[in-house]
Each structure stands twice: as C-alpha cells, then as structure tokens.
Amino acid sequence: MKKILISLLLPLSMTAMAQVVEVNVSALSEEGSNERVGVVLKKDAETEAFYNLMAELKNHSDKVGATKNQADRKKSEAESGTVSDVLNDALAQLDDLKKKGLLSEADYQKMKAQMSAQVSADMKKDAAAQAQIADMAAQRGSSNPSALKERIRSYCVGKRFFYSALNEVDGMVRVETRTADGKRRMGYIDVTIGRVVIEPNRYSTFNHGTTKGFTKDGYIIGHSSVSTDMLDRSGRVVLTGYKNLYFYNDCRILKAVNSESKVGIIDYQGNVLEPFVHSSVESESLAKAANRIFKEKGGEKVEIW
C-alpha cells in the first residue's frame, strides 16, 4: 500500500527511475538555486517516513506553483489585457471591416456570434481552472520549507541536491550542477553502491554530449576546459592529458588528439598504436591506420555500448 501511495505522488514530487527516484525540491529552493533535485535510492524511498515527506512536499509544491500561476496571470493581464479585452478588440476590428465595406452584415453577425461563443466557452473553462488554482494557493504549505528540504536531503545520495539528474542507465545516473556563471558541470552516481563516483565539478560533458553513458566494459570520456580524460565506473581517471578522445564503435582503441592538435591512435592503457602525425580524426590516413590496427588485434568486432 505504501508503494502505491508513493507512486501517486510521482507526477509532482518525484520521478521514478530503475533503482532510484528523483525528488524535485525546486519549491523549497530560492529562484535560480543550483539545488533543484535529489536522487534517492528506492530502498530508502519505500518507507512511511519518506512517504510523509513527499506528501508534505507535494502540498507545498502545489501551493507555490499555484501562487506563481496567479502572479503570472495578473502580470499577463496587466500587459495584454483580460480575455474580455481581447474579445472587445476583436469585435472592434470586425466593426471596422464592416464599416469599410469589407465584410457583409451576414458575415459580420456570423463571425461575431462565433467569437462570442468561443470566448464564453473559454472563459468558463478558465474560471474552473482558476478556481482550482485558487484552492491550491489557499491550502497550507510547509510551515518550515528549509527544514523540510533538509529532511529530504538526509535521504539523498551524497546528502546533496543537483541542478538536474538524467535517467539511470546500467546503474549509473548522470547528474549536473551549474557554476556561478551558469556553466554546467556533470558527474555520475553509481546507484549500486549509492555514491557519487564522479563529482560534478570538472567535466562539462561526456562523450561529446551524446546520450550514451559508460561503455559496456565500464569506461567513459569526460571533457573539461583543462583536458579530456577517460574514466572507469569507479571514477578513476585511466587516461588524461589529451585535447580530445574518441571511442571506436567496433574495437577497443581510441582516436586521440594531443596538445599540438595532432591525431593518433592509442589503446585503453595509453599505449601509442599509431603516431600522432595525422591532421584530423576524419582523415583517410587515420582510417587506414585504424583498419590496420583492427586487423592486427585480431579483427574481432565488439560492442562498445
């Protein structure tokens, strides 16, 4: 029953992944805060205490969202006018067209009736929606949002929040933070051990920003302003000091770009298999070298991802 109750809260409070849930605490954070989501292991989330926290978070999030909706509506109406104002403007334009002889009386009356009927229907729907929003805005939120946030934090992996978290793939969740000047930094949580294994404080992207994460044998390429590194699932830097690295999809070798922007081929241990003499990762000469190395390594294709 508790699992069912928790699942009912997912749309507003948290999103389910395979082994974790992502908890959105934006309503408890200041606008522009880097602390927006937490990652909680499912085994820790499936408790009555956590369910109670999510119920309180949902109520508070509903209130905050509804209050913001009301403020945004008032601002919009002040800038653009109400629905009635828009209708009056449209009818005035119709009158003008009729006076200029560009609209017959029959067409004028027909369009006027259609406009009025549509606006009337829209206003009824809007009134019902606004009544619901008003009820949500009037409900009781958390009496102490900061304390609620800290109680939720205690359940999160690493006892911390992130700017965002991507879906879990093979037990790894990519998390993101933002620097003071808005630049993103990415890292990874290994949910099988419940720990942040790559801190989101250095790498701006992985594998050139593709959706692919770690390779089947547990490696990933991280890109920073300092260098491009290859890391394993534990967060250990296996290779470092390169300007760029690229996985081959059918062989466990890497295209590598050195500090002089020359391209060569290395293996996962950093051994140079093809000298850094090529001008481009897409050059024909590099492709020929890759084919030669592929054959020398036995020619057995492997799935990297």
JSON list of N, CA and C in Angstrom, two decimals, residues 64-92:
[
{"chain": "A", "resi": 64, "resn": "VAL", "atom": "N", "xyz": [3.00, 26.62, -3.95]},
{"chain": "A", "resi": 64, "resn": "VAL", "atom": "CA", "xyz": [3.97, 27.53, -4.58]},
{"chain": "A", "resi": 64, "resn": "VAL", "atom": "C", "xyz": [3.65, 27.69, -6.07]},
{"chain": "A", "resi": 65, "resn": "GLY", "atom": "N", "xyz": [3.37, 26.57, -6.74]},
{"chain": "A", "resi": 65, "resn": "GLY", "atom": "CA", "xyz": [3.05, 26.64, -8.16]},
{"chain": "A", "resi": 65, "resn": "GLY", "atom": "C", "xyz": [1.79, 27.44, -8.45]},
{"chain": "A", "resi": 66, "resn": "ALA", "atom": "N", "xyz": [0.76, 27.23, -7.63]},
{"chain": "A", "resi": 66, "resn": "ALA", "atom": "CA", "xyz": [-0.50, 27.94, -7.82]},
{"chain": "A", "resi": 66, "resn": "ALA", "atom": "C", "xyz": [-0.33, 29.44, -7.56]},
{"chain": "A", "resi": 67, "resn": "THR", "atom": "N", "xyz": [0.42, 29.78, -6.53]},
{"chain": "A", "resi": 67, "resn": "THR", "atom": "CA", "xyz": [0.66, 31.19, -6.21]},
{"chain": "A", "resi": 67, "resn": "THR", "atom": "C", "xyz": [1.41, 31.88, -7.34]},
{"chain": "A", "resi": 68, "resn": "LYS", "atom": "N", "xyz": [2.40, 31.18, -7.90]},
{"chain": "A", "resi": 68, "resn": "LYS", "atom": "CA", "xyz": [3.15, 31.74, -9.03]},
{"chain": "A", "resi": 68, "resn": "LYS", "atom": "C", "xyz": [2.25, 31.89, -10.25]},
{"chain": "A", "resi": 69, "resn": "ASN", "atom": "N", "xyz": [1.38, 30.92, -10.46]},
{"chain": "A", "resi": 69, "resn": "ASN", "atom": "CA", "xyz": [0.45, 30.99, -11.58]},
{"chain": "A", "resi": 69, "resn": "ASN", "atom": "C", "xyz": [-0.43, 32.22, -11.48]},
{"chain": "A", "resi": 70, "resn": "GLN", "atom": "N", "xyz": [-0.92, 32.49, -10.27]},
{"chain": "A", "resi": 70, "resn": "GLN", "atom": "CA", "xyz": [-1.77, 33.65, -10.07]},
{"chain": "A", "resi": 70, "resn": "GLN", "atom": "C", "xyz": [-1.01, 34.96, -10.33]},
{"chain": "A", "resi": 71, "resn": "ALA", "atom": "N", "xyz": [0.24, 35.01, -9.88]},
{"chain": "A", "resi": 71, "resn": "ALA", "atom": "CA", "xyz": [1.05, 36.21, -10.09]},
{"chain": "A", "resi": 71, "resn": "ALA", "atom": "C", "xyz": [1.34, 36.41, -11.58]},
{"chain": "A", "resi": 72, "resn": "ASP", "atom": "N", "xyz": [1.66, 35.32, -12.26]},
{"chain": "A", "resi": 72, "resn": "ASP", "atom": "CA", "xyz": [1.95, 35.40, -13.70]},
{"chain": "A", "resi": 72, "resn": "ASP", "atom": "C", "xyz": [0.70, 35.85, -14.47]},
{"chain": "A", "resi": 73, "resn": "ARG", "atom": "N", "xyz": [-0.46, 35.36, -14.02]},
{"chain": "A", "resi": 73, "resn": "ARG", "atom": "CA", "xyz": [-1.72, 35.73, -14.70]},
{"chain": "A", "resi": 73, "resn": "ARG", "atom": "C", "xyz": [-1.99, 37.23, -14.55]},
{"chain": "A", "resi": 74, "resn": "LYS", "atom": "N", "xyz": [-1.79, 37.74, -13.33]},
{"chain": "A", "resi": 74, "resn": "LYS", "atom": "CA", "xyz": [-2.01, 39.17, -13.10]},
{"chain": "A", "resi": 74, "resn": "LYS", "atom": "C", "xyz": [-1.07, 40.01, -13.95]},
{"chain": "A", "resi": 75, "resn": "LYS", "atom": "N", "xyz": [0.17, 39.55, -14.06]},
{"chain": "A", "resi": 75, "resn": "LYS", "atom": "CA", "xyz": [1.16, 40.28, -14.87]},
{"chain": "A", "resi": 75, "resn": "LYS", "atom": "C", "xyz": [0.77, 40.25, -16.34]},
{"chain": "A", "resi": 76, "resn": "SER", "atom": "N", "xyz": [0.32, 39.09, -16.81]},
{"chain": "A", "resi": 76, "resn": "SER", "atom": "CA", "xyz": [-0.08, 38.95, -18.21]},
{"chain": "A", "resi": 76, "resn": "SER", "atom": "C", "xyz": [-1.29, 39.81, -18.53]},
{"chain": "A", "resi": 77, "resn": "GLU", "atom": "N", "xyz": [-2.25, 39.83, -17.61]},
{"chain": "A", "resi": 77, "resn": "GLU", "atom": "CA", "xyz": [-3.46, 40.64, -17.84]},
{"chain": "A", "resi": 77, "resn": "GLU", "atom": "C", "xyz": [-3.13, 42.13, -17.82]},
{"chain": "A", "resi": 78, "resn": "ALA", "atom": "N", "xyz": [-2.15, 42.51, -16.99]},
{"chain": "A", "resi": 78, "resn": "ALA", "atom": "CA", "xyz": [-1.76, 43.92, -16.93]},
{"chain": "A", "resi": 78, "resn": "ALA", "atom": "C", "xyz": [-1.07, 44.33, -18.24]},
{"chain": "A", "resi": 79, "resn": "GLU", "atom": "N", "xyz": [-0.35, 43.38, -18.86]},
{"chain": "A", "resi": 79, "resn": "GLU", "atom": "CA", "xyz": [0.39, 43.70, -20.08]},
{"chain": "A", "resi": 79, "resn": "GLU", "atom": "C", "xyz": [-0.47, 43.54, -21.33]},
{"chain": "A", "resi": 80, "resn": "SER", "atom": "N", "xyz": [-1.31, 42.48, -21.35]},
{"chain": "A", "resi": 80, "resn": "SER", "atom": "CA", "xyz": [-2.04, 42.16, -22.58]},
{"chain": "A", "resi": 80, "resn": "SER", "atom": "C", "xyz": [-3.55, 42.32, -22.48]},
{"chain": "A", "resi": 81, "resn": "GLY", "atom": "N", "xyz": [-4.05, 42.51, -21.27]},
{"chain": "A", "resi": 81, "resn": "GLY", "atom": "CA", "xyz": [-5.49, 42.63, -21.09]},
{"chain": "A", "resi": 81, "resn": "GLY", "atom": "C", "xyz": [-6.14, 41.31, -20.76]},
{"chain": "A", "resi": 82, "resn": "THR", "atom": "N", "xyz": [-7.38, 41.37, -20.31]},
{"chain": "A", "resi": 82, "resn": "THR", "atom": "CA", "xyz": [-8.13, 40.17, -19.97]},
{"chain": "A", "resi": 82, "resn": "THR", "atom": "C", "xyz": [-8.70, 39.53, -21.23]},
{"chain": "A", "resi": 83, "resn": "VAL", "atom": "N", "xyz": [-9.34, 38.38, -21.06]},
{"chain": "A", "resi": 83, "resn": "VAL", "atom": "CA", "xyz": [-9.99, 37.72, -22.19]},
{"chain": "A", "resi": 83, "resn": "VAL", "atom": "C", "xyz": [-11.08, 38.62, -22.77]},
{"chain": "A", "resi": 84, "resn": "SER", "atom": "N", "xyz": [-11.80, 39.30, -21.91]},
{"chain": "A", "resi": 84, "resn": "SER", "atom": "CA", "xyz": [-12.86, 40.22, -22.37]},
{"chain": "A", "resi": 84, "resn": "SER", "atom": "C", "xyz": [-12.25, 41.36, -23.19]},
{"chain": "A", "resi": 85, "resn": "ASP", "atom": "N", "xyz": [-11.09, 41.84, -22.75]},
{"chain": "A", "resi": 85, "resn": "ASP", "atom": "CA", "xyz": [-10.42, 42.91, -23.50]},
{"chain": "A", "resi": 85, "resn": "ASP", "atom": "C", "xyz": [-10.05, 42.44, -24.90]},
{"chain": "A", "resi": 86, "resn": "VAL", "atom": "N", "xyz": [-9.55, 41.22, -24.98]},
{"chain": "A", "resi": 86, "resn": "VAL", "atom": "CA", "xyz": [-9.15, 40.66, -26.27]},
{"chain": "A", "resi": 86, "resn": "VAL", "atom": "C", "xyz": [-10.38, 40.53, -27.18]},
{"chain": "A", "resi": 87, "resn": "LEU", "atom": "N", "xyz": [-11.50, 40.06, -26.59]},
{"chain": "A", "resi": 87, "resn": "LEU", "atom": "CA", "xyz": [-12.73, 39.92, -27.37]},
{"chain": "A", "resi": 87, "resn": "LEU", "atom": "C", "xyz": [-13.20, 41.28, -27.87]},
{"chain": "A", "resi": 88, "resn": "ASN", "atom": "N", "xyz": [-13.17, 42.28, -27.02]},
{"chain": "A", "resi": 88, "resn": "ASN", "atom": "CA", "xyz": [-13.61, 43.61, -27.42]},
{"chain": "A", "resi": 88, "resn": "ASN", "atom": "C", "xyz": [-12.75, 44.18, -28.55]},
{"chain": "A", "resi": 89, "resn": "ASP", "atom": "N", "xyz": [-11.46, 43.92, -28.48]},
{"chain": "A", "resi": 89, "resn": "ASP", "atom": "CA", "xyz": [-10.56, 44.38, -29.55]},
{"chain": "A", "resi": 89, "resn": "ASP", "atom": "C", "xyz": [-10.90, 43.69, -30.87]},
{"chain": "A", "resi": 90, "resn": "ALA", "atom": "N", "xyz": [-11.18, 42.37, -30.79]},
{"chain": "A", "resi": 90, "resn": "ALA", "atom": "CA", "xyz": [-11.50, 41.61, -32.00]},
{"chain": "A", "resi": 90, "resn": "ALA", "atom": "C", "xyz": [-12.82, 42.11, -32.60]},
{"chain": "A", "resi": 91, "resn": "LEU", "atom": "N", "xyz": [-13.81, 42.37, -31.75]},
{"chain": "A", "resi": 91, "resn": "LEU", "atom": "CA", "xyz": [-15.09, 42.86, -32.23]},
{"chain": "A", "resi": 91, "resn": "LEU", "atom": "C", "xyz": [-14.95, 44.25, -32.84]},
{"chain": "A", "resi": 92, "resn": "ALA", "atom": "N", "xyz": [-14.07, 45.06, -32.26]},
{"chain": "A", "resi": 92, "resn": "ALA", "atom": "CA", "xyz": [-13.84, 46.40, -32.81]},
{"chain": "A", "resi": 92, "resn": "ALA", "atom": "C", "xyz": [-13.24, 46.29, -34.22]}
]
